Coordinates of C-alpha atoms in Angstrom, one line a residue:
Chain A
M1 CA 88.1 89.9 77.3
K2 CA 88.5 90.4 73.6
S3 CA 89.2 94.1 73.1
A4 CA 92.7 95.3 72.6
E5 CA 92.0 98.2 75.0
F6 CA 91.0 95.9 77.9
D7 CA 94.2 94.0 77.2
R8 CA 96.3 97.2 77.2
L9 CA 94.9 98.4 80.5
K10 CA 95.3 95.0 82.1
K11 CA 98.9 94.8 81.0
M12 CA 99.5 98.2 82.5
V13 CA 98.2 97.0 85.9
D14 CA 100.1 93.7 85.6
H15 CA 103.3 95.6 84.8
H16 CA 103.0 98.1 87.7
I17 CA 101.2 96.1 90.3
L18 CA 104.3 96.0 92.7
D19 CA 105.6 99.4 91.9
Y20 CA 103.4 101.3 94.3
L21 CA 103.8 99.1 97.3
P22 CA 105.5 100.9 100.1
E23 CA 109.1 99.9 100.5
I24 CA 109.2 97.1 103.0
D25 CA 112.3 96.6 105.2
P26 CA 114.2 93.4 104.5
K27 CA 113.5 92.4 108.1
S28 CA 109.9 91.9 107.1
K29 CA 110.7 90.2 103.8
T30 CA 108.2 87.4 104.3
L31 CA 105.5 90.1 104.4
R32 CA 106.5 91.4 101.0
D33 CA 106.8 87.9 99.6
A34 CA 103.3 86.9 100.9
M35 CA 101.7 90.1 99.5
S36 CA 103.6 89.8 96.1
Y37 CA 102.6 86.1 95.9
S38 CA 98.9 86.9 95.7
L39 CA 99.3 90.1 93.8
T40 CA 101.1 88.3 91.0
A41 CA 98.9 85.2 90.9
G42 CA 97.2 86.4 87.7
G43 CA 93.6 87.2 87.8
K44 CA 91.6 89.3 85.4
R45 CA 92.4 92.7 87.0
L46 CA 88.7 93.5 86.3
R47 CA 88.4 96.1 89.0
P48 CA 91.5 98.2 88.3
V49 CA 90.7 98.0 84.5
L50 CA 87.2 99.2 85.2
F51 CA 88.7 102.1 87.2
L52 CA 91.1 103.1 84.4
Y53 CA 88.5 102.7 81.7
A54 CA 86.0 104.8 83.6
M55 CA 88.7 107.5 83.6
E56 CA 88.9 107.3 79.8
F57 CA 85.1 107.2 79.5
C58 CA 85.1 110.5 81.5
G59 CA 87.6 112.2 79.2
A60 CA 91.0 111.5 80.8
Q61 CA 93.6 112.0 78.1
S62 CA 96.0 109.5 79.7
V63 CA 95.3 107.0 82.4
E64 CA 98.9 106.8 83.7
S65 CA 98.1 109.2 86.5
G66 CA 95.4 106.8 87.8
L67 CA 97.7 103.8 88.1
P68 CA 98.5 104.2 91.8
F69 CA 94.7 104.2 92.6
A70 CA 94.1 101.3 90.1
C71 CA 96.8 99.3 91.9
A72 CA 95.4 100.2 95.3
I73 CA 92.1 98.8 94.1
E74 CA 93.8 95.5 93.2
Y75 CA 95.5 95.5 96.7
I76 CA 92.0 95.7 98.3
Q77 CA 90.6 93.0 96.0
T78 CA 93.6 90.8 96.8
Y79 CA 93.4 91.3 100.5
S80 CA 89.8 90.3 100.4
L81 CA 90.6 87.1 98.6
I82 CA 93.4 86.2 101.0
H83 CA 91.1 86.7 104.0
D84 CA 88.2 84.9 102.3
D85 CA 90.3 81.8 101.7
L86 CA 91.4 81.5 105.4
P87 CA 90.4 78.3 107.2
A88 CA 88.0 80.2 109.5
M89 CA 86.3 81.7 106.4
D90 CA 85.8 79.7 103.2
D91 CA 88.8 77.4 103.8
D92 CA 90.0 77.2 100.2
D93 CA 93.2 75.5 99.2
L94 CA 93.3 76.7 95.6
R95 CA 93.0 80.2 94.1
R96 CA 93.8 81.1 90.5
G97 CA 95.3 77.6 90.0
R98 CA 97.9 78.0 92.9
P99 CA 97.8 77.2 96.5
T100 CA 96.1 79.9 98.6
N101 CA 98.2 82.3 100.6
H102 CA 97.8 80.6 104.0
K103 CA 98.7 77.3 102.4
V104 CA 102.1 78.7 101.4
F105 CA 102.8 81.2 104.2
G106 CA 100.7 80.0 107.1
E107 CA 97.6 81.5 108.6
A108 CA 99.3 84.3 110.7
M109 CA 101.2 85.6 107.7
A110 CA 98.1 85.4 105.5
I111 CA 96.1 87.5 107.9
L112 CA 98.9 90.0 108.1
A113 CA 99.5 90.0 104.3
G114 CA 95.8 90.9 104.0
D115 CA 96.0 93.6 106.6
G116 CA 99.2 94.9 104.9
L117 CA 97.5 95.0 101.5
L118 CA 94.5 96.9 102.8
S119 CA 96.7 99.3 104.7
S120 CA 98.9 99.8 101.6
A121 CA 96.0 100.6 99.5
Y122 CA 95.2 103.7 101.6
E123 CA 98.9 104.5 102.1
V124 CA 99.2 104.6 98.3
M125 CA 96.1 106.7 97.8
T126 CA 96.8 109.3 100.5
K127 CA 100.5 109.5 99.4
N128 CA 99.3 110.2 95.9
M129 CA 97.0 112.9 97.3
L130 CA 100.1 114.5 98.9
H131 CA 101.6 115.0 95.4
Y132 CA 98.6 117.1 94.5
L133 CA 98.4 119.4 97.5
D134 CA 99.0 122.4 95.2
N135 CA 96.5 121.4 92.6
E136 CA 93.2 121.8 94.2
E137 CA 91.1 120.3 91.5
E138 CA 93.2 117.2 91.2
L139 CA 93.3 116.8 94.9
K140 CA 89.5 117.0 95.2
R141 CA 89.1 114.3 92.5
R142 CA 91.4 112.0 94.4
V143 CA 89.5 112.5 97.7
R144 CA 86.2 111.7 96.0
A145 CA 87.7 108.6 94.4
A146 CA 89.3 107.3 97.6
Y147 CA 86.0 107.8 99.5
A148 CA 84.1 105.9 96.9
V149 CA 86.5 103.0 97.2
S150 CA 86.4 103.0 101.0
K151 CA 82.6 103.0 101.0
G152 CA 82.3 100.2 98.5
T153 CA 84.7 97.9 100.3
G154 CA 83.9 98.6 104.0
V155 CA 81.1 97.9 106.4
R156 CA 78.4 99.3 104.0
G157 CA 79.9 97.3 101.1
M158 CA 82.2 94.3 100.7
V159 CA 82.8 93.5 104.4
A160 CA 79.1 93.7 105.2
G161 CA 78.4 91.3 102.3
Q162 CA 80.9 88.9 103.6
V163 CA 79.4 89.0 107.0
A164 CA 75.9 88.3 105.8
D165 CA 77.3 85.5 103.5
V166 CA 79.1 83.8 106.4
E167 CA 76.1 84.2 108.8
N168 CA 73.6 82.7 106.3
E169 CA 75.6 79.6 105.6
D170 CA 73.8 76.4 106.4
K171 CA 70.4 78.1 106.3
L172 CA 68.0 79.0 103.5
C173 CA 67.9 82.8 103.3
S174 CA 65.2 85.0 101.8
A175 CA 65.4 86.4 98.3
E176 CA 65.8 89.8 100.0
M177 CA 68.8 88.6 102.0
L178 CA 70.3 87.0 98.9
D179 CA 70.1 90.3 97.1
Y180 CA 71.6 92.1 100.0
I181 CA 74.6 89.6 100.2
H182 CA 75.2 89.9 96.4
D183 CA 74.8 93.6 96.3
N184 CA 77.4 94.1 99.0
K185 CA 79.8 91.2 98.6
T186 CA 80.5 91.9 94.9
A187 CA 78.5 94.6 93.3
A188 CA 79.3 97.4 95.8
F189 CA 83.1 97.2 95.1
I190 CA 82.6 96.9 91.3
R191 CA 80.3 99.9 91.3
A192 CA 82.8 101.8 93.5
C193 CA 85.7 101.1 91.0
V194 CA 83.6 102.5 88.1
L195 CA 82.5 105.5 90.1
A196 CA 86.0 106.2 91.5
G197 CA 87.4 106.2 88.0
G198 CA 84.8 108.7 87.0
Y199 CA 85.5 110.9 90.0
F200 CA 89.2 110.7 89.4
A201 CA 88.8 112.0 85.9
G202 CA 86.3 114.7 86.9
G203 CA 83.4 113.1 85.0
G204 CA 80.2 115.2 84.4
R205 CA 76.8 114.4 85.8
E206 CA 75.5 112.5 82.9
R207 CA 78.4 110.1 82.5
M208 CA 78.6 109.6 86.3
E209 CA 75.0 108.5 86.2
A210 CA 75.7 106.1 83.4
L211 CA 78.6 104.7 85.3
R212 CA 76.5 104.3 88.4
S213 CA 73.8 102.3 86.6
Y214 CA 76.3 100.3 84.6
G215 CA 78.3 99.5 87.8
N216 CA 75.1 98.3 89.6
D217 CA 74.1 96.0 86.8
L218 CA 77.5 94.6 86.0
G219 CA 78.3 94.0 89.7
L220 CA 75.2 91.9 90.3
A221 CA 75.5 90.1 86.9
F222 CA 79.1 89.3 87.8
Q223 CA 78.1 87.7 91.1
I224 CA 75.3 85.7 89.5
M225 CA 77.8 84.5 86.8
D226 CA 80.2 83.5 89.6
D227 CA 77.4 81.5 91.3
V228 CA 76.5 79.8 88.0
Q229 CA 80.1 79.0 87.3
D230 CA 80.5 77.3 90.6
V231 CA 77.7 74.9 89.5
I232 CA 78.7 74.3 85.9
G233 CA 82.3 75.2 85.9
D234 CA 85.4 73.2 85.2
A235 CA 87.8 73.5 88.2
A236 CA 90.9 73.1 86.1
K237 CA 89.9 75.8 83.7
M238 CA 88.8 78.2 86.4
G239 CA 91.8 77.6 88.7
K240 CA 89.7 77.2 91.8
S241 CA 87.5 74.7 93.4
T242 CA 83.9 74.3 92.0
G243 CA 80.8 72.9 93.4
K244 CA 82.0 74.4 96.7
D245 CA 79.0 76.7 97.3
A246 CA 76.6 73.7 97.5
R247 CA 79.0 71.7 99.8
D248 CA 79.3 74.8 102.0
N249 CA 75.5 75.3 102.0
K250 CA 76.0 78.8 100.6
N251 CA 73.0 80.8 99.5
T252 CA 73.4 81.5 95.8
Y253 CA 71.2 82.5 92.9
P254 CA 71.1 78.9 91.6
S255 CA 70.3 77.5 95.0
I256 CA 67.4 79.9 95.5
Y257 CA 66.1 80.4 92.0
G258 CA 67.5 77.4 90.1
L259 CA 70.1 77.5 87.3
E260 CA 68.0 78.6 84.4
A261 CA 66.2 81.4 86.2
S262 CA 69.6 82.6 87.4
K263 CA 71.0 82.7 83.9
E264 CA 67.9 84.5 82.8
K265 CA 68.3 87.2 85.5
C266 CA 71.9 87.6 84.6
L267 CA 71.1 88.1 80.9
Q268 CA 68.5 90.7 81.8
L269 CA 71.1 92.7 83.8
I270 CA 73.6 92.4 80.9
K271 CA 71.0 93.7 78.5
R272 CA 70.1 96.6 80.7
A273 CA 73.8 97.5 81.1
R274 CA 74.3 97.3 77.4
D275 CA 71.3 99.6 76.9
I276 CA 72.8 102.2 79.2
M277 CA 76.1 102.2 77.3
A278 CA 74.5 102.0 73.8
R279 CA 74.4 105.7 73.4
Y280 CA 78.2 106.0 73.9
Y281 CA 79.1 103.7 70.9
D282 CA 82.8 102.9 70.8
E283 CA 83.5 105.1 73.8
A284 CA 82.1 102.2 75.9
E285 CA 84.0 99.4 74.1
V286 CA 85.6 97.9 77.2
F287 CA 82.4 98.2 79.2
N288 CA 80.6 96.2 76.5
D289 CA 83.5 93.8 76.2
I290 CA 83.2 92.9 79.9
L291 CA 79.4 92.3 79.5
D292 CA 80.1 89.9 76.6
Y293 CA 82.6 88.1 78.8
V294 CA 80.0 87.7 81.5
E295 CA 77.4 86.4 79.0
E296 CA 79.8 83.9 77.5
S297 CA 80.8 82.7 81.0
L298 CA 77.2 81.6 81.6
G299 CA 77.9 78.6 79.5
Chain B
M1 CA 96.7 109.3 133.8
K2 CA 96.4 112.0 136.4
S3 CA 95.7 115.2 134.5
A4 CA 92.2 116.5 134.1
E5 CA 93.0 117.3 130.5
F6 CA 93.9 113.7 129.6
D7 CA 90.6 112.7 131.3
R8 CA 88.6 115.3 129.4
L9 CA 90.0 114.1 126.0
K10 CA 89.6 110.4 126.9
K11 CA 86.0 111.0 127.8
M12 CA 85.4 112.8 124.5
V13 CA 86.7 109.8 122.7
D14 CA 84.7 107.3 124.9
H15 CA 81.6 109.3 124.3
H16 CA 81.9 109.6 120.5
I17 CA 83.6 106.3 119.7
L18 CA 80.6 104.8 117.9
D19 CA 79.3 108.0 116.4
Y20 CA 81.5 108.0 113.3
L21 CA 81.1 104.4 112.4
P22 CA 79.4 104.1 109.0
E23 CA 75.8 103.1 109.3
I24 CA 75.6 99.3 109.0
D25 CA 72.5 97.6 107.6
P26 CA 70.6 95.6 110.2
K27 CA 71.2 92.6 108.0
S28 CA 74.8 92.8 109.1
K29 CA 74.0 93.5 112.7
T30 CA 76.5 91.0 114.0
L31 CA 79.3 93.0 112.3
R32 CA 78.3 96.1 114.2
D33 CA 78.0 94.2 117.4
A34 CA 81.4 92.6 117.0
M35 CA 83.0 96.0 116.2
S36 CA 81.2 97.8 119.0
Y37 CA 82.1 95.0 121.5
S38 CA 85.8 95.7 121.1
L39 CA 85.5 99.5 120.7
T40 CA 83.7 99.8 124.0
A41 CA 85.8 97.4 125.9
G42 CA 87.5 100.2 127.7
G43 CA 91.2 100.8 127.2
K44 CA 93.2 104.0 127.8
R45 CA 92.5 105.6 124.5
L46 CA 96.1 106.6 124.5
R47 CA 96.5 107.0 120.7
P48 CA 93.4 109.2 120.0
V49 CA 94.2 111.3 123.1
L50 CA 97.7 111.8 121.8
F51 CA 96.3 112.9 118.5
L52 CA 93.9 115.4 120.1
Y53 CA 96.5 116.7 122.5
A54 CA 99.0 117.2 119.7
M55 CA 96.3 119.3 118.0
E56 CA 96.1 121.5 121.1
F57 CA 99.9 121.6 121.4
C58 CA 100.0 123.0 117.8
G59 CA 97.5 125.7 118.6
A60 CA 94.0 124.2 117.8
Q61 CA 91.4 126.3 119.6
S62 CA 89.1 123.4 119.8
V63 CA 89.7 119.7 119.2
E64 CA 86.1 118.9 118.3
S65 CA 86.9 119.0 114.6
G66 CA 89.6 116.3 115.1
L67 CA 87.2 113.8 116.7
P68 CA 86.5 111.8 113.5
F69 CA 90.2 111.3 113.0
A70 CA 90.8 110.5 116.6
C71 CA 88.1 107.8 116.5
A72 CA 89.4 106.5 113.2
I73 CA 92.8 106.0 115.0
E74 CA 91.1 104.0 117.8
Y75 CA 89.3 101.9 115.1
I76 CA 92.8 101.0 113.7
Q77 CA 94.2 100.3 117.2
T78 CA 91.1 98.1 117.9
Y79 CA 91.4 96.2 114.6
S80 CA 95.0 95.4 115.3
L81 CA 94.2 94.0 118.8
I82 CA 91.4 91.8 117.4
H83 CA 93.6 90.3 114.8
D84 CA 96.5 90.0 117.2
D85 CA 94.4 88.0 119.6
L86 CA 93.3 85.4 116.9
P87 CA 94.2 81.8 117.4
A88 CA 96.6 81.9 114.4
M89 CA 98.4 84.9 115.9
D90 CA 98.8 85.4 119.7
D91 CA 95.8 83.2 120.6
D92 CA 94.6 85.2 123.5
D93 CA 91.4 84.6 125.4
L94 CA 91.4 87.7 127.5
R95 CA 91.7 91.4 126.6
R96 CA 90.9 94.3 128.9
G97 CA 89.3 91.9 131.3
R98 CA 86.8 90.5 128.8
P99 CA 86.8 87.5 126.5
T100 CA 88.6 88.4 123.2
N101 CA 86.5 89.1 120.1
H102 CA 86.8 85.7 118.5
K103 CA 85.9 84.0 121.8
V104 CA 82.6 85.8 121.7
F105 CA 81.8 86.1 117.9
G106 CA 83.9 83.3 116.4
E107 CA 87.0 83.5 114.3
A108 CA 85.4 84.4 111.0
M109 CA 83.5 87.3 112.5
A110 CA 86.6 88.5 114.4
I111 CA 88.6 88.6 111.1
L112 CA 85.8 90.5 109.4
A113 CA 85.3 92.9 112.4
G114 CA 89.0 93.8 112.2
D115 CA 88.7 94.3 108.4
G116 CA 85.6 96.4 109.0
L117 CA 87.3 98.6 111.6
L118 CA 90.3 99.2 109.4
S119 CA 88.1 100.0 106.4
S120 CA 85.9 102.2 108.5
A121 CA 88.9 104.2 109.7
Y122 CA 89.7 105.3 106.1
E123 CA 86.0 105.7 105.3
V124 CA 85.7 108.1 108.2
M125 CA 88.9 110.0 107.3
T126 CA 88.1 110.4 103.6
K127 CA 84.5 111.3 104.3
N128 CA 85.7 114.0 106.7
M129 CA 88.0 115.3 103.9
L130 CA 84.9 115.5 101.6
H131 CA 83.4 118.0 104.0
Y132 CA 86.4 120.3 103.5
L133 CA 86.7 120.2 99.7
D134 CA 86.1 124.0 99.6
N135 CA 88.6 124.8 102.4
E136 CA 91.9 124.1 100.8
E137 CA 94.0 124.6 103.9
E138 CA 91.9 122.3 106.1
L139 CA 91.7 119.7 103.3
K140 CA 95.5 119.6 103.0
R141 CA 95.9 119.2 106.8
R142 CA 93.6 116.2 106.7
V143 CA 95.5 114.6 103.8
R144 CA 98.8 114.9 105.6
A145 CA 97.3 113.5 108.8
A146 CA 95.7 110.5 107.0
Y147 CA 98.9 109.7 105.3
A148 CA 100.9 109.8 108.6
V149 CA 98.4 107.4 110.1
S150 CA 98.5 105.0 107.1
K151 CA 102.3 105.0 107.1
G152 CA 102.6 104.3 110.8
T153 CA 100.1 101.4 110.7
G154 CA 101.0 99.8 107.4
V155 CA 103.8 97.7 106.0
R156 CA 106.4 100.2 107.0
G157 CA 104.9 100.4 110.5
M158 CA 102.6 98.3 112.7
V159 CA 102.0 95.5 110.3
A160 CA 105.7 95.1 109.5
G161 CA 106.4 95.0 113.3
Q162 CA 103.8 92.3 113.8
V163 CA 105.3 90.2 111.0
A164 CA 108.8 90.4 112.4
D165 CA 107.4 89.6 115.9
V166 CA 105.6 86.5 114.6
E167 CA 108.6 85.4 112.6
N168 CA 111.0 85.7 115.4
E169 CA 109.0 83.7 118.0
D170 CA 110.8 80.7 119.3
K171 CA 114.2 82.0 118.3
L172 CA 116.6 84.4 120.0
C173 CA 116.8 87.5 117.8
S174 CA 119.5 90.1 117.6
A175 CA 119.3 93.4 119.5
E176 CA 118.9 95.1 116.1
M177 CA 115.9 92.9 115.2
L178 CA 114.4 93.6 118.6
D179 CA 114.7 97.3 118.0
Y180 CA 113.1 96.9 114.6
I181 CA 110.2 94.9 116.0
H182 CA 109.5 97.4 118.8
D183 CA 110.0 100.4 116.7
N184 CA 107.4 99.1 114.2
K185 CA 105.0 97.2 116.3
T186 CA 104.3 100.0 118.7
A187 CA 106.4 103.1 118.3
A188 CA 105.5 103.8 114.7
F189 CA 101.8 104.1 115.3
I190 CA 102.2 106.2 118.5
R191 CA 104.6 108.5 116.7
A192 CA 102.1 108.7 113.8
C193 CA 99.2 109.7 116.1
V194 CA 101.3 112.5 117.6
L195 CA 102.4 113.7 114.1
A196 CA 99.0 113.4 112.6
G197 CA 97.5 115.6 115.4
G198 CA 100.2 118.2 114.6
Y199 CA 99.5 118.1 110.9
F200 CA 95.8 118.2 111.5
A201 CA 96.2 121.5 113.4
G202 CA 98.7 122.9 111.0
G203 CA 101.6 122.8 113.4
G204 CA 104.8 124.8 112.6
R205 CA 108.2 123.3 112.0
E206 CA 109.6 123.6 115.6
R207 CA 106.6 122.0 117.3
M208 CA 106.4 119.3 114.6
E209 CA 110.0 118.4 115.4
A210 CA 109.3 118.3 119.1
L211 CA 106.3 116.0 118.4
R212 CA 108.4 113.7 116.2
S213 CA 111.1 113.3 118.9
Y214 CA 108.6 112.9 121.7
G215 CA 106.6 110.3 119.7
N216 CA 109.7 108.3 119.0
D217 CA 110.8 108.1 122.6
L218 CA 107.3 107.6 124.1
G219 CA 106.6 104.9 121.5
L220 CA 109.6 102.8 122.4
A221 CA 109.3 103.5 126.1
F222 CA 105.7 102.3 126.0
Q223 CA 106.6 99.0 124.3
I224 CA 109.4 98.4 126.8
M225 CA 107.0 99.1 129.7
D226 CA 104.5 96.6 128.1
D227 CA 107.2 94.0 128.0
V228 CA 108.2 94.7 131.6
Q229 CA 104.6 94.5 132.7
D230 CA 104.2 91.1 131.1
V231 CA 106.9 89.9 133.4
I232 CA 106.0 91.7 136.7
G233 CA 102.3 92.4 136.2
D234 CA 99.2 91.3 137.9
A235 CA 96.8 89.7 135.4
A236 CA 93.7 90.7 137.3
K237 CA 94.8 94.3 137.5
M238 CA 95.9 94.5 133.8
G239 CA 92.8 92.7 132.4
K240 CA 95.0 90.5 130.2
S241 CA 97.2 87.4 130.5
T242 CA 100.7 88.0 131.9
G243 CA 103.8 85.9 131.6
K244 CA 102.7 85.2 128.1
D245 CA 105.7 86.5 126.3
A246 CA 108.0 84.0 128.0
R247 CA 105.6 81.1 127.3
D248 CA 105.3 82.1 123.7
N249 CA 109.1 82.5 123.4
K250 CA 108.7 86.1 122.3
N251 CA 111.7 88.3 122.0
T252 CA 111.2 91.2 124.5
Y253 CA 113.5 93.7 126.2
P254 CA 113.6 91.7 129.4
S255 CA 114.3 88.5 127.6
I256 CA 117.3 90.0 125.7
Y257 CA 118.6 92.6 128.2
G258 CA 117.2 91.5 131.5
L259 CA 114.6 93.2 133.6
E260 CA 116.7 95.9 135.3
A261 CA 118.5 97.0 132.1
S262 CA 115.1 97.2 130.4
K263 CA 113.7 99.5 133.1
E264 CA 116.9 101.6 132.9
K265 CA 116.5 101.9 129.1
C266 CA 112.9 102.9 129.5
L267 CA 113.7 105.5 132.1
Q268 CA 116.3 107.0 129.8
L269 CA 113.8 107.3 127.0
I270 CA 111.3 108.9 129.4
K271 CA 113.9 111.4 130.6
R272 CA 114.8 112.3 127.0
A273 CA 111.1 112.8 126.1
R274 CA 110.6 115.0 129.3
D275 CA 113.6 117.1 128.2
I276 CA 112.1 117.7 124.8
M277 CA 108.9 118.9 126.3
A278 CA 110.5 120.9 129.2
R279 CA 110.6 124.1 127.2
Y280 CA 106.8 124.0 126.6
Y281 CA 105.9 124.0 130.4
D282 CA 102.2 123.5 130.9
E283 CA 101.5 123.4 127.2
A284 CA 102.8 119.9 127.3
E285 CA 101.0 118.8 130.5
V286 CA 99.3 115.7 129.0
F287 CA 102.5 114.6 127.2
N288 CA 104.3 114.7 130.6
D289 CA 101.4 113.0 132.3
I290 CA 101.7 110.1 129.9
L291 CA 105.4 109.8 130.6
D292 CA 104.7 109.7 134.4
Y293 CA 102.3 106.9 133.8
V294 CA 104.8 104.9 131.9
E295 CA 107.4 105.4 134.6
E296 CA 105.0 104.4 137.4
S297 CA 104.0 101.3 135.4
L298 CA 107.6 100.0 135.6
G299 CA 106.9 99.0 139.2

């Protein structure tokens, strides 16, 4: 991402990513090590940055207060990657250029590190709510944000998408099913991050609607880009295996629609998302920056 | 359990256990099937009943309003059992007299069913909070209850206990470590259920203190009973494998202290918990009923 503001928000997340983890007893040190290993493995921090920038977009003077929620979002993203990489799931050895969690800590610990990260996300969010018991408005905003995150990442969102993805391996699925998988596996969580940031900052109706539309389009564009990159990408540059979807007989946009049509669909979504944000000029700088990144990643 | 009130609360949980699950799209039907399979496999419903009865104990006129949280607690309990039974963890084939989740649905789906149940627990609790945005007192009670649940089941509770348990397999651990494992693996969640019920009903200081002490003692007594049963139990009657701890070289109370000393320790805890509740007479009927059950299960 090119904007200084994306970079600033990302660095905030990087800097504080371990700060909100509940204090783990030294007797369970390996748990903390396994969780930290994946949390500090790099990554774009796209989802927490989207959350924080949506706060700004909705008028937050400072995004510091949103950091616990932003980090909780990254805990959820990280848990989902650890579990996805497990031998019983995608069986990946490499993630962000490093051995996957179970390769380093073993399968049992990787399952528990994922469970621990997901649990910690909600422990952090509900603990943060506790600090605002006497500030009714701030409390309500946090409840709305936490619900949005839970909905986007649960059985009507990310987990549902994973299930459909796993179940449709090795068979050709319909375009409708592909849309369902993509919408849930990736778009639901991205949309949730954007909405949650808006709720957290008490965004008004118009801006919340803009966030909803933008989140939908970005989320789907992002997944298509990911599919395209798996076909055209350079493993060394991306820090993960490529060509894997085809080997696993995954249903992807390129496998169903072909590479060029997939790029075209992605560009359409990017254009629509840009149009939504056009009226906000430089108040949507980071949102546009992310769209540029997705477009450039199409090769 | 012998009391009619335990039975009444358990039946409420049994009856509504699927009612609060987020609506899952038919395209992810297997996810719903896998989650439902384990949720309806029977079980004592000890934790949700403790939650509901703690509400009554703290003066709730009706426990109906607590059902979404009680069911969320059972979702968390069920996710933890599904993940514990996985081949990479305890590798169990039998749970409550039926094949374990991964035996029926495969490992990938069992991991995702667990993730889905844990996610759903928080989706249910935060959604329930949303219904009380305009009732500040009820909202606060729910936030406190959700935090207690998250703390008891996360990396300072159940997950931490699991990690220490897994890490200490095949080696003799210290008495201090055994206490740590038991306190976290089982007691922390049981204590959290009791406290959460108290918070949910707006319990006063004195009753909350009684709940905390009772929850501590019951939680540890329950885990020791479980260890003892694994040594002396009848697999057919218990619906799960027995003698497994010894085969897996698990550290248990009987393996460290011997069977008789373990029973003695458990009886001491039961006595102390009874003493705490003695002053509440029949207002603590279900709490005492559960202690009787633990005592009788020692054989």
